Amino acid sequence: MVELHNITITTKKDDRTLIQNLDLTLQTGDKIAIIGEEGNGKSSLLKLICAEQMIAGYCTFAGNVLRNECSIGFLSQELSDEEKQMTVADFFAENQWTKELVRAMDDFGIHALDSDKKLGVLSGGERFKYRILSLLAQKHDVLLLDEPTNDLDIQTMEWLEEFIQQTAIPVLYVSHDETFIANTANGILHMELTKRKQVPKYTFSREPYENYLANRKNNLSKQEQIAKKQASNHRKQMEKWHDIWNKAEHQHRNVRSDPRLQKKIKSLKNQRERMEKASESFLEVPSVEEASEFRFDSAVHVPGSKQILDYSLEVLQIANKQLSKQIHLSIKGSEKVAIIGENGIGKTTLLKKIMDELVHHSSLKIGYMPQNYEDRLDSTKTPIEYLDTTGMKDAITKAYTHLGSMKFTKDEMHQPIKNLSGGQKAKLLLLKMILDQCEILILDEPTRNLSPLTTPVLCRALTAFDGVIISISHDRRYLHEVATAVYELTSDGLTKIK
């Protein structure tokens, strides 16, 4: 239905190749997840497939995209400025009432599309619902979804999973959510930038995510074993050859007229050429893009008996609109609390109120990761400037070391934060908390912009962290592995469910 032939995408700014010689064909029933670390060109690939002009401002490309007269629907990560100003009614001005649209409206509890609310003021989850309804109304042949689960509560995420599972329309999507990928994908396109982000490679496999991971690990292990064995055997052969060569050369110097030695020297030279030629076809130790490393300081410790928070709120409201009531949250010791709830119920508002309470009444050091990273990051500073405010040599060295462990290149360390991807900004905020030895981490959707390869590493680090975590998350892996207590926020209050 859509064919990609020999696609190469290169950034205009620094002439860096993100994707090289990619071939891919989308077929009916395909549910292909694109995975990889941030900044690898995943979103750029989706935009290119949708329309070349979408990447024209910052990338060049070579190769062919054959759309074969298919209608392509694209769900971008963010609304455009123009879309933010549109009302819901404007958004559906040329609506087609399809069966899929009506069914989805019922599922979402949306009864009309003539609202005068602007899309820009809606919550992320509400925006998603209207945007996916719009795609369903247009009856596209192919769907491209860029991080569709970022702002979704668990209920809406499960709706999307079921939709993808059941539709025959090919769906190509970028996602960081391992559980979502495992529940929906029947093919994986893994995009990597290896060798300090200089060498792009991709792997495409028509198999479920968990099979792909297991086979990838097995294949990489086999390739590494073969490569090391070939290199070891070659080294031994060359050592043996050198011993024979040195003896023959010594004899040749002392007995120059012996034709047998001359013949032996020639034979040894030929043998070396054959061995060197054979080594050219040896397998290399596989070069892969590595996940980032998160190492919280083991010196951070909050005693189990310490009362961290005892917070009550009679009414939770925004702009005089009541969202919830009779909220109470008590935290002792190094608990790891996660709050879930429907979109728009006020989770972020509650988290900010909890943070204000802690800032004013706790002596512990607090780190905060908001959903909107710019609330905490000065976008004009570089990562090095953001992490080191002292100018001391040791502090600068420490910042370089930690950024390197997060897979930042030298160039990325010294460019303005505004040029970094969402995942890199998330890593920067987490790294600041690590360096500041924060004892309480307040995290609003901490995994939302991290790759499926990095999220498990962060989850392990947060599980081992011996401080307090108060978070909002709908990442089911995070909720299972990290959270020691899960609370659900509803209009009636905060209820402990784990």
PDB file of C-alpha atoms in Angstrom, residues 61-192:
ATOM      1  CA  PHE A  61      16.064  13.033   1.869  1.00  0.00           C
ATOM      2  CA  ALA A  62      16.893  10.688  -0.969  1.00  0.00           C
ATOM      3  CA  GLY A  63      14.957   7.669  -2.243  1.00  0.00           C
ATOM      4  CA  ASN A  64      11.316   7.138  -3.171  1.00  0.00           C
ATOM      5  CA  VAL A  65       8.084   7.119  -1.197  1.00  0.00           C
ATOM      6  CA  LEU A  66       5.322   5.414  -3.202  1.00  0.00           C
ATOM      7  CA  ARG A  67       1.931   6.160  -1.681  1.00  0.00           C
ATOM      8  CA  ASN A  68      -0.005   4.424  -4.473  1.00  0.00           C
ATOM      9  CA  GLU A  69      -2.923   6.873  -4.171  1.00  0.00           C
ATOM     10  CA  CYS A  70      -3.486   5.857  -0.534  1.00  0.00           C
ATOM     11  CA  SER A  71      -5.127   8.314   1.838  1.00  0.00           C
ATOM     12  CA  ILE A  72      -2.758   8.715   4.788  1.00  0.00           C
ATOM     13  CA  GLY A  73      -3.868   9.861   8.250  1.00  0.00           C
ATOM     14  CA  PHE A  74      -1.195  11.312  10.546  1.00  0.00           C
ATOM     15  CA  LEU A  75      -1.455  11.852  14.304  1.00  0.00           C
ATOM     16  CA  SER A  76       1.462  14.123  15.232  1.00  0.00           C
ATOM     17  CA  GLN A  77       2.937  14.451  18.721  1.00  0.00           C
ATOM     18  CA  GLU A  78       1.822  18.068  19.072  1.00  0.00           C
ATOM     19  CA  LEU A  79      -0.947  20.264  17.708  1.00  0.00           C
ATOM     20  CA  SER A  80       0.102  22.978  15.283  1.00  0.00           C
ATOM     21  CA  ASP A  81      -0.474  26.599  16.357  1.00  0.00           C
ATOM     22  CA  GLU A  82      -3.314  26.753  13.836  1.00  0.00           C
ATOM     23  CA  GLU A  83      -4.972  23.622  15.268  1.00  0.00           C
ATOM     24  CA  LYS A  84      -4.717  24.968  18.835  1.00  0.00           C
ATOM     25  CA  GLN A  85      -6.915  27.920  17.822  1.00  0.00           C
ATOM     26  CA  MET A  86      -9.549  25.730  16.153  1.00  0.00           C
ATOM     27  CA  THR A  87     -12.746  24.864  17.989  1.00  0.00           C
ATOM     28  CA  VAL A  88     -13.967  21.278  18.125  1.00  0.00           C
ATOM     29  CA  ALA A  89     -16.754  22.294  15.714  1.00  0.00           C
ATOM     30  CA  ASP A  90     -14.183  23.730  13.247  1.00  0.00           C
ATOM     31  CA  PHE A  91     -12.171  20.523  13.494  1.00  0.00           C
ATOM     32  CA  PHE A  92     -15.158  18.472  12.321  1.00  0.00           C
ATOM     33  CA  ALA A  93     -16.583  20.990   9.819  1.00  0.00           C
ATOM     34  CA  GLU A  94     -16.300  18.503   6.929  1.00  0.00           C
ATOM     35  CA  ASN A  95     -17.189  15.426   8.906  1.00  0.00           C
ATOM     36  CA  GLN A  96     -18.151  12.027   7.448  1.00  0.00           C
ATOM     37  CA  TRP A  97     -20.304   9.984   9.815  1.00  0.00           C
ATOM     38  CA  THR A  98     -18.630   6.589   9.613  1.00  0.00           C
ATOM     39  CA  LYS A  99     -19.542   3.548  11.713  1.00  0.00           C
ATOM     40  CA  GLU A 100     -16.088   3.621  13.269  1.00  0.00           C
ATOM     41  CA  LEU A 101     -16.554   7.270  14.266  1.00  0.00           C
ATOM     42  CA  VAL A 102     -19.937   6.712  15.929  1.00  0.00           C
ATOM     43  CA  ARG A 103     -18.683   3.619  17.783  1.00  0.00           C
ATOM     44  CA  ALA A 104     -15.597   5.474  19.055  1.00  0.00           C
ATOM     45  CA  MET A 105     -17.722   8.446  20.182  1.00  0.00           C
ATOM     46  CA  ASP A 106     -19.826   6.043  22.240  1.00  0.00           C
ATOM     47  CA  ASP A 107     -16.677   4.499  23.732  1.00  0.00           C
ATOM     48  CA  PHE A 108     -15.318   7.933  24.679  1.00  0.00           C
ATOM     49  CA  GLY A 109     -18.645   9.220  26.007  1.00  0.00           C
ATOM     50  CA  ILE A 110     -18.610  12.060  23.462  1.00  0.00           C
ATOM     51  CA  HIS A 111     -22.165  12.778  22.255  1.00  0.00           C
ATOM     52  CA  ALA A 112     -21.633  15.790  19.952  1.00  0.00           C
ATOM     53  CA  LEU A 113     -18.915  17.388  17.845  1.00  0.00           C
ATOM     54  CA  ASP A 114     -20.248  20.953  17.800  1.00  0.00           C
ATOM     55  CA  SER A 115     -18.443  22.265  20.875  1.00  0.00           C
ATOM     56  CA  ASP A 116     -17.004  25.794  20.745  1.00  0.00           C
ATOM     57  CA  LYS A 117     -14.094  24.770  23.002  1.00  0.00           C
ATOM     58  CA  LYS A 118     -10.667  25.392  21.446  1.00  0.00           C
ATOM     59  CA  LEU A 119      -8.453  22.331  21.046  1.00  0.00           C
ATOM     60  CA  GLY A 120      -5.549  24.197  22.643  1.00  0.00           C
ATOM     61  CA  VAL A 121      -7.281  24.440  26.043  1.00  0.00           C
ATOM     62  CA  LEU A 122      -8.228  20.754  26.237  1.00  0.00           C
ATOM     63  CA  SER A 123      -6.192  18.216  28.203  1.00  0.00           C
ATOM     64  CA  GLY A 124      -3.809  15.977  26.274  1.00  0.00           C
ATOM     65  CA  GLY A 125      -6.170  13.013  26.621  1.00  0.00           C
ATOM     66  CA  GLU A 126      -9.172  15.015  25.419  1.00  0.00           C
ATOM     67  CA  ARG A 127      -7.217  16.311  22.418  1.00  0.00           C
ATOM     68  CA  PHE A 128      -6.239  12.747  21.526  1.00  0.00           C
ATOM     69  CA  LYS A 129      -9.876  11.624  21.512  1.00  0.00           C
ATOM     70  CA  TYR A 130     -10.979  14.367  19.131  1.00  0.00           C
ATOM     71  CA  ARG A 131      -7.947  13.884  16.894  1.00  0.00           C
ATOM     72  CA  ILE A 132      -8.420  10.113  16.592  1.00  0.00           C
ATOM     73  CA  LEU A 133     -12.135  10.687  15.934  1.00  0.00           C
ATOM     74  CA  SER A 134     -11.148  13.058  13.125  1.00  0.00           C
ATOM     75  CA  LEU A 135      -8.915  10.369  11.582  1.00  0.00           C
ATOM     76  CA  LEU A 136     -11.752   7.831  11.790  1.00  0.00           C
ATOM     77  CA  ALA A 137     -14.136  10.299  10.131  1.00  0.00           C
ATOM     78  CA  GLN A 138     -11.814  10.616   7.129  1.00  0.00           C
ATOM     79  CA  LYS A 139     -11.609   6.854   6.404  1.00  0.00           C
ATOM     80  CA  HIS A 140      -7.874   6.748   5.679  1.00  0.00           C
ATOM     81  CA  ASP A 141      -6.147   3.775   4.029  1.00  0.00           C
ATOM     82  CA  VAL A 142      -3.037   4.036   6.249  1.00  0.00           C
ATOM     83  CA  LEU A 143      -2.531   5.473   9.756  1.00  0.00           C
ATOM     84  CA  LEU A 144       0.710   7.011  11.054  1.00  0.00           C
ATOM     85  CA  LEU A 145       0.755   7.646  14.822  1.00  0.00           C
ATOM     86  CA  ASP A 146       3.585   9.531  16.573  1.00  0.00           C
ATOM     87  CA  GLU A 147       3.756   8.663  20.297  1.00  0.00           C
ATOM     88  CA  PRO A 148      -0.044   8.248  20.530  1.00  0.00           C
ATOM     89  CA  THR A 149      -0.042   7.089  24.180  1.00  0.00           C
ATOM     90  CA  ASN A 150       1.861  10.071  25.640  1.00  0.00           C
ATOM     91  CA  ASP A 151      -1.156  11.759  27.240  1.00  0.00           C
ATOM     92  CA  LEU A 152      -3.501   8.827  27.672  1.00  0.00           C
ATOM     93  CA  ASP A 153      -4.961   7.351  30.825  1.00  0.00           C
ATOM     94  CA  ILE A 154      -4.988   3.551  31.064  1.00  0.00           C
ATOM     95  CA  GLN A 155      -8.621   3.252  29.930  1.00  0.00           C
ATOM     96  CA  THR A 156      -8.035   5.247  26.717  1.00  0.00           C
ATOM     97  CA  MET A 157      -4.759   3.419  26.115  1.00  0.00           C
ATOM     98  CA  GLU A 158      -6.566   0.089  26.290  1.00  0.00           C
ATOM     99  CA  TRP A 159      -9.172   1.434  23.833  1.00  0.00           C
ATOM    100  CA  LEU A 160      -6.374   2.344  21.408  1.00  0.00           C
ATOM    101  CA  GLU A 161      -4.775  -1.080  21.849  1.00  0.00           C
ATOM    102  CA  GLU A 162      -8.038  -2.797  20.984  1.00  0.00           C
ATOM    103  CA  PHE A 163      -8.575  -0.500  17.985  1.00  0.00           C
ATOM    104  CA  ILE A 164      -5.122  -1.268  16.562  1.00  0.00           C
ATOM    105  CA  GLN A 165      -5.532  -4.996  17.204  1.00  0.00           C
ATOM    106  CA  GLN A 166      -8.857  -5.145  15.363  1.00  0.00           C
ATOM    107  CA  THR A 167      -8.403  -2.767  12.428  1.00  0.00           C
ATOM    108  CA  ALA A 168      -7.296  -4.071   9.040  1.00  0.00           C
ATOM    109  CA  ILE A 169      -5.833  -0.651   8.190  1.00  0.00           C
ATOM    110  CA  PRO A 170      -2.015  -0.691   8.239  1.00  0.00           C
ATOM    111  CA  VAL A 171      -0.755   1.243  11.265  1.00  0.00           C
ATOM    112  CA  LEU A 172       2.832   2.488  11.509  1.00  0.00           C
ATOM    113  CA  TYR A 173       3.548   4.100  14.861  1.00  0.00           C
ATOM    114  CA  VAL A 174       6.304   5.424  17.092  1.00  0.00           C
ATOM    115  CA  SER A 175       5.961   4.472  20.746  1.00  0.00           C
ATOM    116  CA  HIS A 176       8.024   4.394  23.920  1.00  0.00           C
ATOM    117  CA  ASP A 177       5.524   2.227  25.824  1.00  0.00           C
ATOM    118  CA  GLU A 178       6.730  -1.375  25.986  1.00  0.00           C
ATOM    119  CA  THR A 179       3.408  -2.804  27.163  1.00  0.00           C
ATOM    120  CA  PHE A 180       1.531  -0.979  24.406  1.00  0.00           C
ATOM    121  CA  ILE A 181       3.996  -2.223  21.770  1.00  0.00           C
ATOM    122  CA  ALA A 182       3.853  -5.788  23.105  1.00  0.00           C
ATOM    123  CA  ASN A 183       0.024  -5.698  22.976  1.00  0.00           C
ATOM    124  CA  THR A 184      -0.283  -4.277  19.448  1.00  0.00           C
ATOM    125  CA  ALA A 185       2.731  -4.763  17.160  1.00  0.00           C
ATOM    126  CA  ASN A 186       3.140  -7.604  14.671  1.00  0.00           C
ATOM    127  CA  GLY A 187       6.285  -6.008  13.243  1.00  0.00           C
ATOM    128  CA  ILE A 188       9.193  -3.965  14.598  1.00  0.00           C
ATOM    129  CA  LEU A 189      11.286  -1.322  12.827  1.00  0.00           C
ATOM    130  CA  HIS A 190      14.258  -0.683  15.114  1.00  0.00           C
ATOM    131  CA  MET A 191      16.232   2.453  14.223  1.00  0.00           C
ATOM    132  CA  GLU A 192      19.665   2.947  15.781  1.00  0.00           C
TER     133      GLU A 192
END
